[in-house]
Coordinates of C-alpha atoms and ligand atoms in Angstrom, one line a residue:
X275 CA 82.1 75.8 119.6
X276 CA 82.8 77.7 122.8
X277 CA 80.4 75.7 125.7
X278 CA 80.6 78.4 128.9
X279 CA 79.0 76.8 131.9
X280 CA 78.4 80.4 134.0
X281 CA 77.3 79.6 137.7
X282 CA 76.7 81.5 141.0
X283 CA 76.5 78.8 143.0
X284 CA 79.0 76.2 141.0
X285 CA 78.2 72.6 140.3
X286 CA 80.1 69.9 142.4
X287 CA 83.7 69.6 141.1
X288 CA 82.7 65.7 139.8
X289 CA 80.2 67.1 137.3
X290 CA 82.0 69.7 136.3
X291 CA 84.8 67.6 135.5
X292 CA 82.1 65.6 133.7
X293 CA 80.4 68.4 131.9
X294 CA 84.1 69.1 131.0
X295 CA 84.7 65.6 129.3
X296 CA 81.5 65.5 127.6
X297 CA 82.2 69.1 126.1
X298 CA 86.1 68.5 125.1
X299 CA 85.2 64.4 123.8
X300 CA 83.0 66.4 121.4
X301 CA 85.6 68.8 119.9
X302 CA 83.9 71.5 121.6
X303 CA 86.0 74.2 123.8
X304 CA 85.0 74.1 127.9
X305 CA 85.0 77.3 129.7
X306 CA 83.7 77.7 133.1
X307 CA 83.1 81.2 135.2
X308 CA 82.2 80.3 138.9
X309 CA 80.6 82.2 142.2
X310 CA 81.2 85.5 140.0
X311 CA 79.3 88.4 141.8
X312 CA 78.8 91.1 139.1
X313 CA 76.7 90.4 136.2
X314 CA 79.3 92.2 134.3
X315 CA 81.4 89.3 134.8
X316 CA 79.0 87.6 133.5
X317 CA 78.3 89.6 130.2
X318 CA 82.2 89.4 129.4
X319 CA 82.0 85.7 129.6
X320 CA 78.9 85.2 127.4
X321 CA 80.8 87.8 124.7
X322 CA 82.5 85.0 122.5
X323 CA 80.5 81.9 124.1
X324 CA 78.0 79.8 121.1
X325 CA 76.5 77.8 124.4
X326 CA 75.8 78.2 127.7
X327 CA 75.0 76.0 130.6
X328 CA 73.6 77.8 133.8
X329 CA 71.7 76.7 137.2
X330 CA 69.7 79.5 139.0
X331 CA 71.4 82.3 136.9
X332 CA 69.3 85.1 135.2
X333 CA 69.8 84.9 131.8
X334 CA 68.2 88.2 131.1
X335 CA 68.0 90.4 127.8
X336 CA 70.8 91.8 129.0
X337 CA 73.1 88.7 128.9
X338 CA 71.5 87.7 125.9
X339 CA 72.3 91.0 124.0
X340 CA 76.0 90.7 125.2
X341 CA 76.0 86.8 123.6
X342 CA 76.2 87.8 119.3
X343 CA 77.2 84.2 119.2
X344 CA 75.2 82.1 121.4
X345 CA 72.7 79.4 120.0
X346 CA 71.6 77.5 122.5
X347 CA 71.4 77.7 126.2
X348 CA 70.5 75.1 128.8
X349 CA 69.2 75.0 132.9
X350 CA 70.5 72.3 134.3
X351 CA 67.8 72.0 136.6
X352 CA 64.0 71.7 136.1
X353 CA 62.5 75.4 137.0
X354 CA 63.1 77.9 134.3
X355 CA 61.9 80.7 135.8
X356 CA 65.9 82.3 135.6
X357 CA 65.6 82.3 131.7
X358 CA 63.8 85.6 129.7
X359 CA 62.2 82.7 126.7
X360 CA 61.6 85.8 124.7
X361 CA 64.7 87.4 124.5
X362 CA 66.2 84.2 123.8
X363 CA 63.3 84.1 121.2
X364 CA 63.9 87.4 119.4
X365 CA 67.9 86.5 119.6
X366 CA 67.4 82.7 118.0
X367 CA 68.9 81.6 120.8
X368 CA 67.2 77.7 121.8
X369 CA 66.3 77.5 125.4
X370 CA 66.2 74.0 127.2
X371 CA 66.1 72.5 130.7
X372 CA 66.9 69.3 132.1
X373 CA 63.7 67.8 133.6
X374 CA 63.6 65.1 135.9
X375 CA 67.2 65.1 136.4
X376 CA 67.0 66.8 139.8
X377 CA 63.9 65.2 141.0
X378 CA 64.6 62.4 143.3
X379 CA 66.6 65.1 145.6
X380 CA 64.0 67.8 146.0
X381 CA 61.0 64.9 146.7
X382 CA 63.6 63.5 149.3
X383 CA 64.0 67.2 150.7
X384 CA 60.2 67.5 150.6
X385 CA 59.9 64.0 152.6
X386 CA 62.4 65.3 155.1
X387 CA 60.6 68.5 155.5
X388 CA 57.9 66.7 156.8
X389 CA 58.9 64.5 159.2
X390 CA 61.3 67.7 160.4
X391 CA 57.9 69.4 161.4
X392 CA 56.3 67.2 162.5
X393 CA 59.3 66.3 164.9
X394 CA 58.8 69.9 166.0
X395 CA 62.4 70.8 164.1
X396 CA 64.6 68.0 165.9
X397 CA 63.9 69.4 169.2
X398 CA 62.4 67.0 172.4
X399 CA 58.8 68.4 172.2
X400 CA 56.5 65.6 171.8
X401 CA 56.0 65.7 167.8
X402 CA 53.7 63.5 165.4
X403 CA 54.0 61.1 162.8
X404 CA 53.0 60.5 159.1
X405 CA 52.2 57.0 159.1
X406 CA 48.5 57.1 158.3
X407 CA 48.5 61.0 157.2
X408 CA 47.1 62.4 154.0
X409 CA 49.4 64.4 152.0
X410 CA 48.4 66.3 149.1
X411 CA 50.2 66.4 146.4
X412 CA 49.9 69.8 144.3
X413 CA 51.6 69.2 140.7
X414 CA 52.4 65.4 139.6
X415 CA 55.3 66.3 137.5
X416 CA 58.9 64.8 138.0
X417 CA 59.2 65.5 141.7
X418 CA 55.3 65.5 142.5
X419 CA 55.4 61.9 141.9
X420 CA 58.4 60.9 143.5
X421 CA 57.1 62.4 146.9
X422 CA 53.7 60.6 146.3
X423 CA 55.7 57.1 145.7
X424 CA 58.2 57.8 148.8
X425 CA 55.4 58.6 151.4
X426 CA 53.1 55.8 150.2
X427 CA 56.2 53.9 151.3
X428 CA 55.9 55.7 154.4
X429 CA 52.3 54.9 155.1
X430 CA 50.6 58.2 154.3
X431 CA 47.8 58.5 151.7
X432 CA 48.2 60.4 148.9
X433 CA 45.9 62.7 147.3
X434 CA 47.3 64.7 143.9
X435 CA 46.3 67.4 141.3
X436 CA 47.6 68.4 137.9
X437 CA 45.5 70.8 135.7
X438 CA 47.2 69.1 133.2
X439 CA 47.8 65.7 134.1
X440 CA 44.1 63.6 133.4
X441 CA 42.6 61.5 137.1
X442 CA 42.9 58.3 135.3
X443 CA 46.9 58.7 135.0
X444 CA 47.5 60.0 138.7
X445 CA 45.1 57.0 139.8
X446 CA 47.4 54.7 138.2
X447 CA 50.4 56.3 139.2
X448 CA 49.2 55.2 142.4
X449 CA 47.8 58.6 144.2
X450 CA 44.2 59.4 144.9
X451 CA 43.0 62.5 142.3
X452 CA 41.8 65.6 144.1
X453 CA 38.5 67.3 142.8
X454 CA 39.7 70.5 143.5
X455 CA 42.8 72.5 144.9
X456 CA 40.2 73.3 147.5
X457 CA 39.3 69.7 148.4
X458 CA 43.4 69.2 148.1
X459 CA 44.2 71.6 150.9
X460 CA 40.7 71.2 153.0
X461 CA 41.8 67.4 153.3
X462 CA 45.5 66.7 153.6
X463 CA 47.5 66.4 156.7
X464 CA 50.6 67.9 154.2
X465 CA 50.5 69.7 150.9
X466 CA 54.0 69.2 149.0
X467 CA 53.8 72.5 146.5
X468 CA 55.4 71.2 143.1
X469 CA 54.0 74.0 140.5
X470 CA 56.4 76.0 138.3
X471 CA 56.6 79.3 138.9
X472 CA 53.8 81.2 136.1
X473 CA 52.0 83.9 135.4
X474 CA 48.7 81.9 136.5
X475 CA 50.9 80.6 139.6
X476 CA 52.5 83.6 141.0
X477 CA 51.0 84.5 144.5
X478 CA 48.5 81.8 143.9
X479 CA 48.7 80.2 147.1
X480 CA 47.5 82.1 150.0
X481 CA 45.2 82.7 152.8
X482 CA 41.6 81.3 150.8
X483 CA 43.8 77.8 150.8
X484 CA 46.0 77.3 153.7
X485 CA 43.3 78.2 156.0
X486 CA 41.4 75.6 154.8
X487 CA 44.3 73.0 155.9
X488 CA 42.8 70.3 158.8
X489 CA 43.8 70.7 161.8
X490 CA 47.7 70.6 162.4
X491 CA 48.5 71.0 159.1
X492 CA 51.6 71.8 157.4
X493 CA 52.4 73.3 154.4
X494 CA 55.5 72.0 152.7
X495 CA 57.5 74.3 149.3
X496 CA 60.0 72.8 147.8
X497 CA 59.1 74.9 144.5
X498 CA 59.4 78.6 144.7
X499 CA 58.8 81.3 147.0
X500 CA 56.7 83.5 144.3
X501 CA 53.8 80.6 143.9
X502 CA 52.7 82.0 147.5
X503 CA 51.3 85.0 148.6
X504 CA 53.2 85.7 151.8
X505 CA 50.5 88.4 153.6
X506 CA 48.2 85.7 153.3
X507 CA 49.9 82.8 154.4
X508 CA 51.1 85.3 157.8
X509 CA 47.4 85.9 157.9
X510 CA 46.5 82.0 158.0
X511 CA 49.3 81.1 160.2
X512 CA 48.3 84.3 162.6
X513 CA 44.8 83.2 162.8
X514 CA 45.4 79.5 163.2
X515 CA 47.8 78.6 165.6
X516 CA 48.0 74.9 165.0
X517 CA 49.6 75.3 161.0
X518 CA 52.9 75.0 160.0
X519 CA 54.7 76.2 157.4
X520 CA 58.3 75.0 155.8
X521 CA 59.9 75.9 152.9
X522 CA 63.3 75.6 150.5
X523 CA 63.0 79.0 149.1
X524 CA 62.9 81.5 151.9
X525 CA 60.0 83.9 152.0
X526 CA 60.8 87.9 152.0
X527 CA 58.7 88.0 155.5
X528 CA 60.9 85.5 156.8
X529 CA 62.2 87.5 159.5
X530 CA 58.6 88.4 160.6
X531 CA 57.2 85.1 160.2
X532 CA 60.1 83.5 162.3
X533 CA 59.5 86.0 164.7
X534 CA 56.0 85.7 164.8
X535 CA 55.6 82.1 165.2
X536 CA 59.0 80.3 165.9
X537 CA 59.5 77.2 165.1
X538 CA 56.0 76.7 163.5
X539 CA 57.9 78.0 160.5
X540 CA 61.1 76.8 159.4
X541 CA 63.3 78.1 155.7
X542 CA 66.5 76.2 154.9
X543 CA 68.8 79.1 154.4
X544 CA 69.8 79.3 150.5
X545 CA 68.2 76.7 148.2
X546 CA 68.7 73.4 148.5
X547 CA 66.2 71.1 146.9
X548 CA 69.0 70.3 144.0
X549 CA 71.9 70.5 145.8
X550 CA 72.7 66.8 146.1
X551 CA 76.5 65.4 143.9
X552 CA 73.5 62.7 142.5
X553 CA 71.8 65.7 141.2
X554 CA 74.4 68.3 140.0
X555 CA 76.1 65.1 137.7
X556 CA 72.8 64.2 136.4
X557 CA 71.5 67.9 135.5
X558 CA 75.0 69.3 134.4
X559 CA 75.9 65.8 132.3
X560 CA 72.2 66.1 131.0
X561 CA 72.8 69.7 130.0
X562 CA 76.3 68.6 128.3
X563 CA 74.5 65.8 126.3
X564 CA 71.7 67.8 125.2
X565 CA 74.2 71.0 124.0
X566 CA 76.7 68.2 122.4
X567 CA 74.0 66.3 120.6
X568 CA 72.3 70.0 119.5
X569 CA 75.2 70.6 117.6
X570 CA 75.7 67.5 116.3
X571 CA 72.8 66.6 114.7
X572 CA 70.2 69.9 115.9
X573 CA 68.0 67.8 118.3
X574 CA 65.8 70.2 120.1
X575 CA 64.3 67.5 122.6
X576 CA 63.9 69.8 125.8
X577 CA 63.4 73.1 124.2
X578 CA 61.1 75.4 126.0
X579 CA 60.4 78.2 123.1
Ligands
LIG736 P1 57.8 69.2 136.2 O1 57.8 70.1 135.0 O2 58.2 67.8 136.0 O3 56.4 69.2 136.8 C1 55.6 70.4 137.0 C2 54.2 70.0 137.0 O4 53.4 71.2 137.2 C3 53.7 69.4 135.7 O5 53.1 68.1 136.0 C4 52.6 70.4 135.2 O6 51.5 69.8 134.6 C5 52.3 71.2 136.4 N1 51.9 72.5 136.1 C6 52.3 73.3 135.1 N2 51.7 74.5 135.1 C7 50.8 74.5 136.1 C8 49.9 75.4 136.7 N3 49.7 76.6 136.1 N4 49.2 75.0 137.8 C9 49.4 73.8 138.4 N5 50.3 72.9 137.9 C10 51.0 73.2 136.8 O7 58.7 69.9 137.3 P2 59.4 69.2 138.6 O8 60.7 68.7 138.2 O9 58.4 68.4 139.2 O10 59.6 70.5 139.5 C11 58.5 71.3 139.9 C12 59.0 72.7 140.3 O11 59.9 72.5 141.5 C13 59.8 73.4 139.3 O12 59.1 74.1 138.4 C14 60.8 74.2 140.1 O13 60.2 75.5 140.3 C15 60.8 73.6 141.5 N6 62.1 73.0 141.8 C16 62.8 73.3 142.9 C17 64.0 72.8 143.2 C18 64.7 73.2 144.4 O14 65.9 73.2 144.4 N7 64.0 73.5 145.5 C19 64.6 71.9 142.3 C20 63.9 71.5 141.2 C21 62.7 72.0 140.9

C-alpha cells in the first residue's frame, strides 16, 4: 500500500522519519509531498495513494475524487474540521484523527496565553496574576482537562462545562461544573475555549457571553477562530474597556481589532497550539500506527464516519 503523508505546513523531520519507519517496517510504500502551494499538487499526489496522513489540509471532495484508490485517511491532530466526512463517506474512504495526541501542547499554549495577558504581553506595565483566579473551562475533552489540571497547579479555581461530559465526571476530574455557559463566562477570571468547530458551534461565542465576563476578564482560544462571532466580540471588547482577548487562530478583523484596542488583543501569527517536536512525533506516529494496524487487521478505533 502507497501511505502519502501530504502537508502544508510539514511535520518535524524526527516524525517524519518516524512515520517513515512505521510505514516501510510494515511493507507499506512512504511517500511524502511537503509545503506544496497548489491543490493541484495535491490532487496528483493523492492519484495512486491507498492512505493518507494530513495535518490542517483540506481534504475536500475534490481530493477525494482525484484518490480512486484511497481507503483510509488520517488527521494527525485532534480537530477535524479540514476533512469533508461525507465525501469520504460516499467514496468508502475511513476518516480518523488522532485525539489526545496533541493535547498537552495546546493546554501549555493556553496556560501561557494567560499569564502573557495578564503580564500585559511581556511589556513593564504593572500586570496581574492567576494565583487565586477562576478560569473557566469551556469543553473538558483532551486539552480542556489538561489546562484545568495545569492551572489548579497554578493556584486558580477551575470551573468546566461539557454538554456532553456528566458534573459528576468533571467534579472528579477535579474542576468545579458550571450550571450554564452563562454562569461559565459571568464568573471566570479566564475562559480557555476547547469546543470543536460544528455546526451548533460556529459563531457561537459572541457578544451575549463575553460581555458577561467579570471585570478584567480575558478570553483565551486555543480552538478555532469560527467558534466566535467576531462583530460581537469587537462589540464587547469596544464597549468594555477592561476585557482582553487572545487567541491561536487569528480572527479575520484582526487588523481592526489590533488597531482598535492594542495590546488588549493579542493573535500568535499562524497556528501554533500543535506545533511542539513532542506533538508532531506523537500525532504523526499515532496516525502511522493507526493506518498500519488498519491494514493489518481493519481496526477502525478512531474513525469519525
Ligand atoms: P476533544 O475531542 O478531546 O474534546 C472536545 C470536547 O468538546 C469534548 O469533551 C466534547 O464533549 C466537547 N464538545 C463536542 N461538541 C460540543 C459542542 N457542540 N459544544 C460544546 N462542547 C462540545 O478535543 P481536544 O483535543 O480537547 O481539542 C479541542 C479543540 O481544540 C479541537 O476540536 C480543535 O478544534 C482545537 N485544537 C486546536 C489546536 C491548535 O493547534 N490550536 C490543536 C489541537 C486542537
Amino acid at each position: 500500500m502507497k501511505i502519502l503523508v501530504a502537508t502544508q505546513k510539514p511535520f518535524a523531520k524526527v516524525a517524519v522519519d518516524g512515520i517513515k519507519e512505521i510505514v516501510e517496517k510494515a511493507g507499506h510504500e512512504f511517500a511524502l509531498l511537503e509545503k506544496y502551494e497548489q491543490t493541484s499538487e495535491l490532487l496528483a499526489a493523492v492519484a495512486d495513494a491507498d492512505a493518507l496522513i494530513v495535518r490542517s489540509d483540506k481534504v475536500t471532495a475534490e481530493v477525494v475524487a482525484a484518490a480512486p484508490k484511497l481507503k483510509i485517511v488520517v488527521r494527525a491532530g485532534a480537530g477535524f474540521d479540514n476533512l469533508d466526512l461525507p465525501a469520504c463517506t460516499a467514496h468508502g474512504i475511513v476518516a480518523m484523527n488522532t485525539p489526545g495526541q496533541n493535547s498537552n501542547a495546546v493546554a501549555e499554549l493556553a496556560i501561557a496565553m494567560m499569564i502573557f495577558m495578564s503580564r500585559c504581553q511581556f511589556t513593564p506595565a504593572t500586570g496581574t496574576e492567576v494565583q487565586g483566579k477562576t478560569l473557566g473551562i469551556q469543553a473538558f475533552g483532551n486539552v480542556g482537562r489538561l489546562v484545568g489540571k495545569k492551572a489548579e497547579a497554578l493556584g486558580m479555581k477551575v470551573k468546566a462545562i461539557d454538554p456532553f461530559i456528566p458534573a459528576d465526571a468533571i467534579k472528579a476530574a477535579g474542576a468545579e461544573p458550571a450550571a450554564s455557559l452563562e454562569e461559565l463566562y459571568s464568573t471566570s477570571d479566564f475562559v480557555s475555549v476547547h469546543i470543536p468547530a460544528t455546526p451548533e458551534t460556529i459563531k457561537s461565542i459572541g457578544y451575549d457571553l463575553v460581555s458577561k465576563m467579570p471585570k478584567g476578564a480575558t478570553l483565551v482560544n486555543t480552538a478555532r477562530k469560527e467558534v466566535i462571532d467576531e462583530a460581537g466580540l469587537e462589540k464587547a471588547l469596544e464597549e468594555r474597556p477592561d476585557l482582553k482577548y487572545v487567541t491561536d487562530v487569528a480572527p479575520d478583523n484582526l487588523a481592526a481589532l489590533q488597531e482598535k484596542f492594542g495590546l488588549r488583543v493579542f493573535a500568535t501569527p499562524k497556528k501554533m497550539g500543535a506545533q511542539t517536536s513532542e506533538a508532531n512525533v506523537n500525532a504523526g506516529l499515532a496516525a502511522a500506527r493507526q493506518i498500519v494496524d488498519f491494514f493489518a487487521t481493519g481496526n477502525t478505533r478512531f474513525k469519525l464516519n
